[in-house]
Tab-separated table of C-alpha atoms in Angstrom:
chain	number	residue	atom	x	y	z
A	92	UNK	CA	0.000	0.000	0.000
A	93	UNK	CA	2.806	2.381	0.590
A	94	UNK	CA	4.108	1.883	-3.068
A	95	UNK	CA	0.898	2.457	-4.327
A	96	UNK	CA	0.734	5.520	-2.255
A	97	UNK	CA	4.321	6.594	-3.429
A	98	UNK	CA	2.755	6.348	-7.267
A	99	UNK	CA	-0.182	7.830	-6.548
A	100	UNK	CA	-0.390	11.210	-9.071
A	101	UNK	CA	-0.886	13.429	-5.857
A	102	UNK	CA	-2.496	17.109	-5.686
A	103	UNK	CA	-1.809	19.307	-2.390
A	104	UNK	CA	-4.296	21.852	-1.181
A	105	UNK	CA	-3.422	23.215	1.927
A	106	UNK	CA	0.314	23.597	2.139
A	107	UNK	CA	1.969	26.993	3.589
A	108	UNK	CA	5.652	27.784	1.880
A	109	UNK	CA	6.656	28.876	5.074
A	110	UNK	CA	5.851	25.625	7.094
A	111	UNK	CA	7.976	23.777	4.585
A	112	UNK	CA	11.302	25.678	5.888
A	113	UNK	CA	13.184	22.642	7.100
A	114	UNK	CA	15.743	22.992	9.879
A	115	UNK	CA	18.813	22.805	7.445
A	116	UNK	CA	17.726	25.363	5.274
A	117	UNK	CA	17.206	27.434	7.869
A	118	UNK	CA	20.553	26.531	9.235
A	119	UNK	CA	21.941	28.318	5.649
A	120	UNK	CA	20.146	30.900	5.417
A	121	UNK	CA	20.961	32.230	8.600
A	122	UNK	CA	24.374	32.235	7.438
A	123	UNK	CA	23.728	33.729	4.299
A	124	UNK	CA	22.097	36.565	6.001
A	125	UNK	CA	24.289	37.089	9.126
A	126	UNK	CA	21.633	35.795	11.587
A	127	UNK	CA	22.396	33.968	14.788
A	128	UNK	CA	19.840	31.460	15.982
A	129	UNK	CA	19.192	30.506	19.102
A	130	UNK	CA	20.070	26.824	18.987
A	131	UNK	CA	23.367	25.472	18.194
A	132	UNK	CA	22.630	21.886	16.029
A	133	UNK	CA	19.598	20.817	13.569
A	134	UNK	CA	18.280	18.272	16.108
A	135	UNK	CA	18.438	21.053	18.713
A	136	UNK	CA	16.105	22.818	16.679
A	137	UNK	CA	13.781	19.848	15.846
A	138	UNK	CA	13.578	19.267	19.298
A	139	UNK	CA	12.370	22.184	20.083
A	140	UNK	CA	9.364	21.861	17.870
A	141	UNK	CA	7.221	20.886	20.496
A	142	UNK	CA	3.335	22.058	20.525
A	143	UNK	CA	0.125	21.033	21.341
A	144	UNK	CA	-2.297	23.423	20.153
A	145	UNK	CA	-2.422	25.938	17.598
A	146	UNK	CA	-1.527	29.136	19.427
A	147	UNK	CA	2.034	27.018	20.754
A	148	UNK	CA	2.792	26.260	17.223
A	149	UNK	CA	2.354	29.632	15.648
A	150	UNK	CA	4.998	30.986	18.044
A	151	UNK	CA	7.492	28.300	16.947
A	152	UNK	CA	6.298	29.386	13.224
A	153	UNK	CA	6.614	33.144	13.133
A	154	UNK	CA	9.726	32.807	14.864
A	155	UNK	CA	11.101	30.050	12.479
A	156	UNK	CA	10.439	32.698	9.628
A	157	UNK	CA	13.373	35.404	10.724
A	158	UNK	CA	16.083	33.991	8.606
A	159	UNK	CA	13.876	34.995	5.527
A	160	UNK	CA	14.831	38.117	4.193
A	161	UNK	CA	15.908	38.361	0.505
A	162	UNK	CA	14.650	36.920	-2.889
A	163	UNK	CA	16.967	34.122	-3.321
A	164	UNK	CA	15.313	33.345	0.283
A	165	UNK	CA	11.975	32.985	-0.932
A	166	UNK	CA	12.889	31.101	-4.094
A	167	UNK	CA	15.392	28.408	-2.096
A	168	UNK	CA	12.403	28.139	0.353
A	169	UNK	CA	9.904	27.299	-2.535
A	170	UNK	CA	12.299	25.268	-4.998
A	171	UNK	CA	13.290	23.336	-1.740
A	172	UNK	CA	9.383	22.049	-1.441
A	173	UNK	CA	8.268	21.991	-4.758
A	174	UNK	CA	11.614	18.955	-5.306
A	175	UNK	CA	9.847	17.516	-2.338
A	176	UNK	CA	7.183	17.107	-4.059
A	177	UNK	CA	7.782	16.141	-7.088
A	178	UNK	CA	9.542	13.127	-5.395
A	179	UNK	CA	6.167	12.251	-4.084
A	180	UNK	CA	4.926	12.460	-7.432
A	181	UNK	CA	2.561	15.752	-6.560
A	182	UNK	CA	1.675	17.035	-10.084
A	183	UNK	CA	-0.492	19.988	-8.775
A	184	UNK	CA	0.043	22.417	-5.874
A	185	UNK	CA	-1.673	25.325	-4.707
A	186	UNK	CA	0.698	27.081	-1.908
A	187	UNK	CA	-0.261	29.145	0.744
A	188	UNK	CA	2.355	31.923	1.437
A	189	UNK	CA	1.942	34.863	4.006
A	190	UNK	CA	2.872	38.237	2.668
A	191	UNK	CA	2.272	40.348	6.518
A	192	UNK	CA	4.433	37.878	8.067
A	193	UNK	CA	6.995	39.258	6.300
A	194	UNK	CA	6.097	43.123	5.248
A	195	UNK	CA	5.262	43.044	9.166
A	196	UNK	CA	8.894	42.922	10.076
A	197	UNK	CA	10.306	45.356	7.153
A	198	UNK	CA	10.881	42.381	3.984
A	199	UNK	CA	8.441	44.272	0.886
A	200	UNK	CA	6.526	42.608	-1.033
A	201	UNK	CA	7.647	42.722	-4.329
A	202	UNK	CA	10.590	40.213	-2.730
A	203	UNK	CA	8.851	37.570	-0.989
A	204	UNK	CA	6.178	37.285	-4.348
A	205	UNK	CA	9.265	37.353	-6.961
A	206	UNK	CA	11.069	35.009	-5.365
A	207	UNK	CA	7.955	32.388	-5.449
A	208	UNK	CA	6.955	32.941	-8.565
A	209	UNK	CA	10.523	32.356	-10.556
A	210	UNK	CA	10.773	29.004	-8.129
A	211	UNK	CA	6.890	28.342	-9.486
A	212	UNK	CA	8.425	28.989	-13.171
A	213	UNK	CA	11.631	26.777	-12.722
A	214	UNK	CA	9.721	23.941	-11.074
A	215	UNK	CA	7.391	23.378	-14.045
A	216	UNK	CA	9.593	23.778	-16.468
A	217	UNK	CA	12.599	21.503	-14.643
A	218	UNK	CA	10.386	19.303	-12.154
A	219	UNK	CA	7.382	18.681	-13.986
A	220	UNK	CA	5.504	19.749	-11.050
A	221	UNK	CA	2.681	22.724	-11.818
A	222	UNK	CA	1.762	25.112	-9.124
A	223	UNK	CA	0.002	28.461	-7.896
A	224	UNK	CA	0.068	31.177	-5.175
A	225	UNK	CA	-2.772	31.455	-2.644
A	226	UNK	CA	-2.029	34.903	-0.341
A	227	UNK	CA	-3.457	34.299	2.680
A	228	UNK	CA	-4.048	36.977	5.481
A	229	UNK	CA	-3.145	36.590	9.296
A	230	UNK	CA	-6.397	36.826	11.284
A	231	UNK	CA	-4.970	38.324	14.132
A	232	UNK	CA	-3.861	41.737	12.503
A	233	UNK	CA	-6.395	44.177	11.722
A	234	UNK	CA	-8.910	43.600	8.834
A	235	UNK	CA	-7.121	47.384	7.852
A	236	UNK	CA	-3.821	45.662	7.507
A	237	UNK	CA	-5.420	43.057	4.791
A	238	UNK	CA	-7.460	45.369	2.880
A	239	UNK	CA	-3.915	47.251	2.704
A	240	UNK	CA	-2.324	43.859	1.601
A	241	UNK	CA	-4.841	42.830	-0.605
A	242	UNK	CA	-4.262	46.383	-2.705
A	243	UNK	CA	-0.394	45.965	-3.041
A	244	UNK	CA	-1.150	42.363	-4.365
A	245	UNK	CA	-3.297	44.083	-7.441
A	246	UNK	CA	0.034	44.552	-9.339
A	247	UNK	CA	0.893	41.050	-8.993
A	248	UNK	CA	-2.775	39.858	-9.701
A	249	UNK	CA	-2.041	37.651	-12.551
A	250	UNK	CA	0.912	35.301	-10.155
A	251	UNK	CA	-2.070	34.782	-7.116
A	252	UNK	CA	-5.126	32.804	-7.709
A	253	UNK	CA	-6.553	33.591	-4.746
A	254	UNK	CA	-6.906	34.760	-1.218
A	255	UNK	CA	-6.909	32.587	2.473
A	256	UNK	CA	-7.086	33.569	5.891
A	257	UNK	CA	-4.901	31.590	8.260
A	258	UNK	CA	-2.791	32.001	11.914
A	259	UNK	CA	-4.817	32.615	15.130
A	260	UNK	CA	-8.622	32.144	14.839
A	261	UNK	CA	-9.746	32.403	18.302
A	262	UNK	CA	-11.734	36.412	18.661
A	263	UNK	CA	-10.752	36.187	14.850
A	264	UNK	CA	-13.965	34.845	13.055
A	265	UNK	CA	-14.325	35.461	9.417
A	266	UNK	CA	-16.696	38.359	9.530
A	267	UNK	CA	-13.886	40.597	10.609
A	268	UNK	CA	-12.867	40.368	7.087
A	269	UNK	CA	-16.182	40.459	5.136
A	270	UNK	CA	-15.439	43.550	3.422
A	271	UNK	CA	-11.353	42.440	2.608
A	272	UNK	CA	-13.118	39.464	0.981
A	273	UNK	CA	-15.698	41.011	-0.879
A	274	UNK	CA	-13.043	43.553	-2.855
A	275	UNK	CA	-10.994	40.544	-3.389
A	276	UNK	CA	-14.084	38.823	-5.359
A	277	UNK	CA	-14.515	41.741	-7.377
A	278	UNK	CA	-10.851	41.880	-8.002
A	279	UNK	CA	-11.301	38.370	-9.557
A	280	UNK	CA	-9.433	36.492	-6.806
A	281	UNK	CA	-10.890	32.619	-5.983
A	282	UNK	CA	-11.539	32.660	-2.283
A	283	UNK	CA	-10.611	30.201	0.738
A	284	UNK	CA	-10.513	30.195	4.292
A	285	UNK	CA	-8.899	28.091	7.805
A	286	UNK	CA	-11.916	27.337	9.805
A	287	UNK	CA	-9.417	25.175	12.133
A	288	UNK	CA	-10.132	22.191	13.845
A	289	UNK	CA	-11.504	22.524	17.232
A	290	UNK	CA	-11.389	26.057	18.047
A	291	UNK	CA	-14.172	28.401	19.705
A	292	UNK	CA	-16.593	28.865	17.854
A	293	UNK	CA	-16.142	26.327	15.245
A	294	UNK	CA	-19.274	25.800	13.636
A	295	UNK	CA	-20.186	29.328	13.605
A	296	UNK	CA	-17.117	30.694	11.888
A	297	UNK	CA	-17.904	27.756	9.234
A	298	UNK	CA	-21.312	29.061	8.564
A	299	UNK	CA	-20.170	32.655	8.407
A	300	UNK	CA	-17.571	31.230	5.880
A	301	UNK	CA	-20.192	29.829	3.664
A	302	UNK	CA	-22.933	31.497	3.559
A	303	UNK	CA	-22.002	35.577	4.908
A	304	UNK	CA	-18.095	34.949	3.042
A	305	UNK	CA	-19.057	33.002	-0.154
A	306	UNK	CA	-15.995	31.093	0.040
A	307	UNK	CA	-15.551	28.872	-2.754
A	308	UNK	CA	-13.212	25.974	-0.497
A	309	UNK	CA	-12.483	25.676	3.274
A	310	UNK	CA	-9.155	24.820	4.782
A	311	UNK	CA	-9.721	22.370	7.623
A	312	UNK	CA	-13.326	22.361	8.350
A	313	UNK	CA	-13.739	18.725	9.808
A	314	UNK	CA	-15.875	20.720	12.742
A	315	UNK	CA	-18.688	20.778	10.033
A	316	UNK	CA	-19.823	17.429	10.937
A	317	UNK	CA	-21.698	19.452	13.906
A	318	UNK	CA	-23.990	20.795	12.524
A	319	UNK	CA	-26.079	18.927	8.967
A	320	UNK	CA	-27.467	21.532	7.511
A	321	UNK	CA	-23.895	23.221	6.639
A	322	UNK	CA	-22.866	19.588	5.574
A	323	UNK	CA	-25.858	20.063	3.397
A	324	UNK	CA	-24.717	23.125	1.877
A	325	UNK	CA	-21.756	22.167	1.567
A	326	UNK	CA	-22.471	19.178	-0.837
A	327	UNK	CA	-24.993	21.489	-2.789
A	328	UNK	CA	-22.633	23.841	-3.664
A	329	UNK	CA	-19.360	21.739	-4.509
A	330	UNK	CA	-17.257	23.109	-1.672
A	331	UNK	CA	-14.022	21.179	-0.489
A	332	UNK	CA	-12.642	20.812	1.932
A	333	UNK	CA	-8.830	20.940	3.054
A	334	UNK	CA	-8.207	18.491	5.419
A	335	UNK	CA	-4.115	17.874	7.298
A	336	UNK	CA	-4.280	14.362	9.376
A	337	UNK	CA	-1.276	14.574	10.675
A	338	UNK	CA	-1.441	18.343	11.633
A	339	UNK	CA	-4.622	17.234	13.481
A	340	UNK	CA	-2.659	14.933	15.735
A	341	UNK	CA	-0.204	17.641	16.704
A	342	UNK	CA	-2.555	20.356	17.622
A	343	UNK	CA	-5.796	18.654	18.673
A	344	UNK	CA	-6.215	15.040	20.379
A	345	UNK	CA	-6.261	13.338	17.226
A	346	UNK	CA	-5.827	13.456	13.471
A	347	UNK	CA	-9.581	13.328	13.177
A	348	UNK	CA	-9.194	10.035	11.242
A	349	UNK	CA	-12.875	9.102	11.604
A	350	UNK	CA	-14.232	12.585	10.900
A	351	UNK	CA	-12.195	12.520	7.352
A	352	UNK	CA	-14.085	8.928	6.948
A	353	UNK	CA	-17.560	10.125	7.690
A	354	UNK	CA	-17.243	12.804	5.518
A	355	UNK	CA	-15.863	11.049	2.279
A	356	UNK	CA	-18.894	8.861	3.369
A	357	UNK	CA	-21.287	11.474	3.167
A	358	UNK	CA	-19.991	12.706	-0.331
A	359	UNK	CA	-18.211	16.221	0.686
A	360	UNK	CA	-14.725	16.807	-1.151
A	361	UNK	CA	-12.729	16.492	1.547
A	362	UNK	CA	-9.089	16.063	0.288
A	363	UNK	CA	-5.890	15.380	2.315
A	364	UNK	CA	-2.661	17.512	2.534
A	365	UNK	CA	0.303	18.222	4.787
A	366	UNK	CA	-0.023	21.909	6.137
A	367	UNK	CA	3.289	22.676	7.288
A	368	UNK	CA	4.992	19.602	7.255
A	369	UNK	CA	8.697	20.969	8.578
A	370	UNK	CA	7.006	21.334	11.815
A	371	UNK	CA	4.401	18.219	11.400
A	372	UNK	CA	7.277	15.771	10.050
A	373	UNK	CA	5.059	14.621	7.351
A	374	UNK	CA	4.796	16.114	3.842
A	375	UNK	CA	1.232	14.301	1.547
A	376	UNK	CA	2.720	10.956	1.320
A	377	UNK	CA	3.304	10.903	4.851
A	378	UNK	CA	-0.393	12.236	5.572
A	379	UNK	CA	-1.842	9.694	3.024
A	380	UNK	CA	-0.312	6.999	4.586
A	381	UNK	CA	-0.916	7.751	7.724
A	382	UNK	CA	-4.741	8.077	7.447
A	383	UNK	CA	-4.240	4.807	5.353
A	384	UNK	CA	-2.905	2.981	8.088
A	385	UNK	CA	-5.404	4.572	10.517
A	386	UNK	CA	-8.496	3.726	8.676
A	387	UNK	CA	-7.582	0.932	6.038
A	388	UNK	CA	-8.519	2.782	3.170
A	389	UNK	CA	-8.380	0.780	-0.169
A	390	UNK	CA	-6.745	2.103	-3.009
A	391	UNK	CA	-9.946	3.181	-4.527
A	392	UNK	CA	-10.464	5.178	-1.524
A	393	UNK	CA	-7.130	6.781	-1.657
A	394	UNK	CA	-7.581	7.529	-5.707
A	395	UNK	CA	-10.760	9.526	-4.466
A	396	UNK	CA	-8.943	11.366	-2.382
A	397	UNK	CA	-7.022	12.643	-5.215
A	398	UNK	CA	-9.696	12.839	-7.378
A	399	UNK	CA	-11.506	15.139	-5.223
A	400	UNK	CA	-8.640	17.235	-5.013
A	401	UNK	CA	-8.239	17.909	-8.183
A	402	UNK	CA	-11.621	18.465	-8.446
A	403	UNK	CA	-11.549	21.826	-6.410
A	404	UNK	CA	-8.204	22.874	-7.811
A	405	UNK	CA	-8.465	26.282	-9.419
A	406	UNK	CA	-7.742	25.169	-12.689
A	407	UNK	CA	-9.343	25.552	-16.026
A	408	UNK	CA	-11.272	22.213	-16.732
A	409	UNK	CA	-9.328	20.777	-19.382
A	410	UNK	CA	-6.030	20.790	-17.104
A	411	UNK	CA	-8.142	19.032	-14.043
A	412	UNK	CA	-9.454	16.314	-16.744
A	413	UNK	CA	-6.029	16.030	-17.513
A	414	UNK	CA	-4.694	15.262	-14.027
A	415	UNK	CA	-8.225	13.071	-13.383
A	416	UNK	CA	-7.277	10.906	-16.656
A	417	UNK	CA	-3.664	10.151	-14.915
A	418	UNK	CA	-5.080	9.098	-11.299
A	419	UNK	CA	-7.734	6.810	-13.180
A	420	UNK	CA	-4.789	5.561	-15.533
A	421	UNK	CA	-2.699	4.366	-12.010
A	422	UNK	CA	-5.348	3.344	-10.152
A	423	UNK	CA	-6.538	1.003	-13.136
């Protein structure tokens, strides 16, 4: 089963650039860029990853992200992943990055978006492995500080196919950013949002997501399950959802194994994806197998998985037909 998981044609989802900023790279570019860290060996550092819910891991996370301060940062950071996955044979990926976490602390903008983009360019033409920008927002910075971000993005409109909200959710719901969201739908941007697993006020920041937001996928979302009627409207209108197993088992009690099940049950796109898997030590292979193992999924199963992932990719039809036609072709 893990062979046929190795060779499964694989999509990813829900996958921020900066969670994929493994301990050695950040090891160099500290160097590069004169910056002591506070630990003195790689398994120092990995040892110090060491949370158990979200608000614990997000310090470890902004803090991780210091050492990234030039455009040959941002591109190393991105090229680094993107060879991850194409050894784990992802063919599509749409990447999360954080522009605030970084204009925040004085790095522009122009930077951290050029650097992604020529490692998006160089990947597909030297990896085979296709990919897209998703600039996400961090919910616990003014809804001010977004609409602000959101504008500087318009010049670089054509490199981002849409907007997320992500980082600390609790006295964060997605109201606050109701009117960021709606000038980003008129701007053309695709539209997605963390409604994370387990938090206050779960199923009320889902339903505010669907039906006040408009979102067109969540990330997360398992929490729907609470309530039917959102399940409901969720299979009505096509919405996916972004699920990370093994991200689950590091900030909640469990990867939500059963929840994933029950929902694949029920019909809803739920897909599976790593999240930030430098922190989570597990990148999508890792995460399928893992809910493999948990559940027993069959192969058939696992090819759904995919299937509904590329399903809700933002892609023009003929390209997700394409990638459809190649997880039927393996699984058969």
């Amino acid at each position: 089963m893990k062979d046929f998981i190795a060779g499964l044609p694989k999509c990813e989802l829900h996958l921020h650039i900066e969670g994929t900023l493994e301990p050695e790279l950040k090891f160099d570019l500290a160097r590069r860029n004169g910056i002591a860290l506070p630990y003195t060996s790689v398994e120092e550092m990995r040892a110090a990853y060491s949370f158990d819910d979200l608000p614990s891991f997000l310090t470890v996370y902004y803090e991780g992200m210091q050492v990234l301060r030039t455009e040959p940062d941002f591109y190393d950071l991105a090229m680094a992943y993107l060879r991850k996955a194409a050894e784990q044979n992802v063919r599509y990926a749409e990447i999360f990055f954080d522009p605030q976490a970084h204009t925040s602390r004085g790095v522009p903008f122009d930077v951290v978006i050029r650097g992604l983009r020529r490692a998006l360019i160089d990947a597909d033409r030297q990896l085979g492995v296709r990919a897209q920008l998703i600039m996400c927002f961090l919910r616990d910075f003014q809804a001010e500080y977004a609409m602000a971000t959101l504008l500087e993005s318009l010049p670089y409109k054509e490199w981002i196919v849409g907007i997320g909200l992500d980082s600390d959710e609790k006295g964060n719901p997605p109201a606050k950013f109701a009117a960021v969201y709606e000038r980003a739908r008129q701007e053309g941007y695709l539209l997605t949002m963390h409604c994370d697993v387990d938090q206050d006020n779960s199923i009320e920041h889902i339903r505010q997501a669907i039906e006040e937001i408009g979102v067109d996928r969540i990330d997360h979302g398992v929490n729907i399950l609470e309530d039917q009627r959102l399940v409901d409207l969720v299979l009505a209108r096509g919405i996916g959802l972004t699920c990370c197993p093994i991200s689950n088992g590091y900030v909640t009690d469990s990867m939500k194994a059963e929840g994933i099940r029950k929902l694949m049950e029920l019909g809803v796109r739920v897909t599976v994806n790593s999240d930030d898997p430098a922190y989570f030590n597990g990148y999508v292979g890792e995460n399928l197998v893992a809910l493999q193992e948990e559940l027993q999924l069959t192969r058939e199963e696992l090819a759904r998985l995919e299937r509904n992932a590329f399903e809700i990719t933002w892609l023009p039809r003929h390209l997700k037909d394409a990638y459809l036609a190649e997880v039927d072709a393996y699984l058969a």
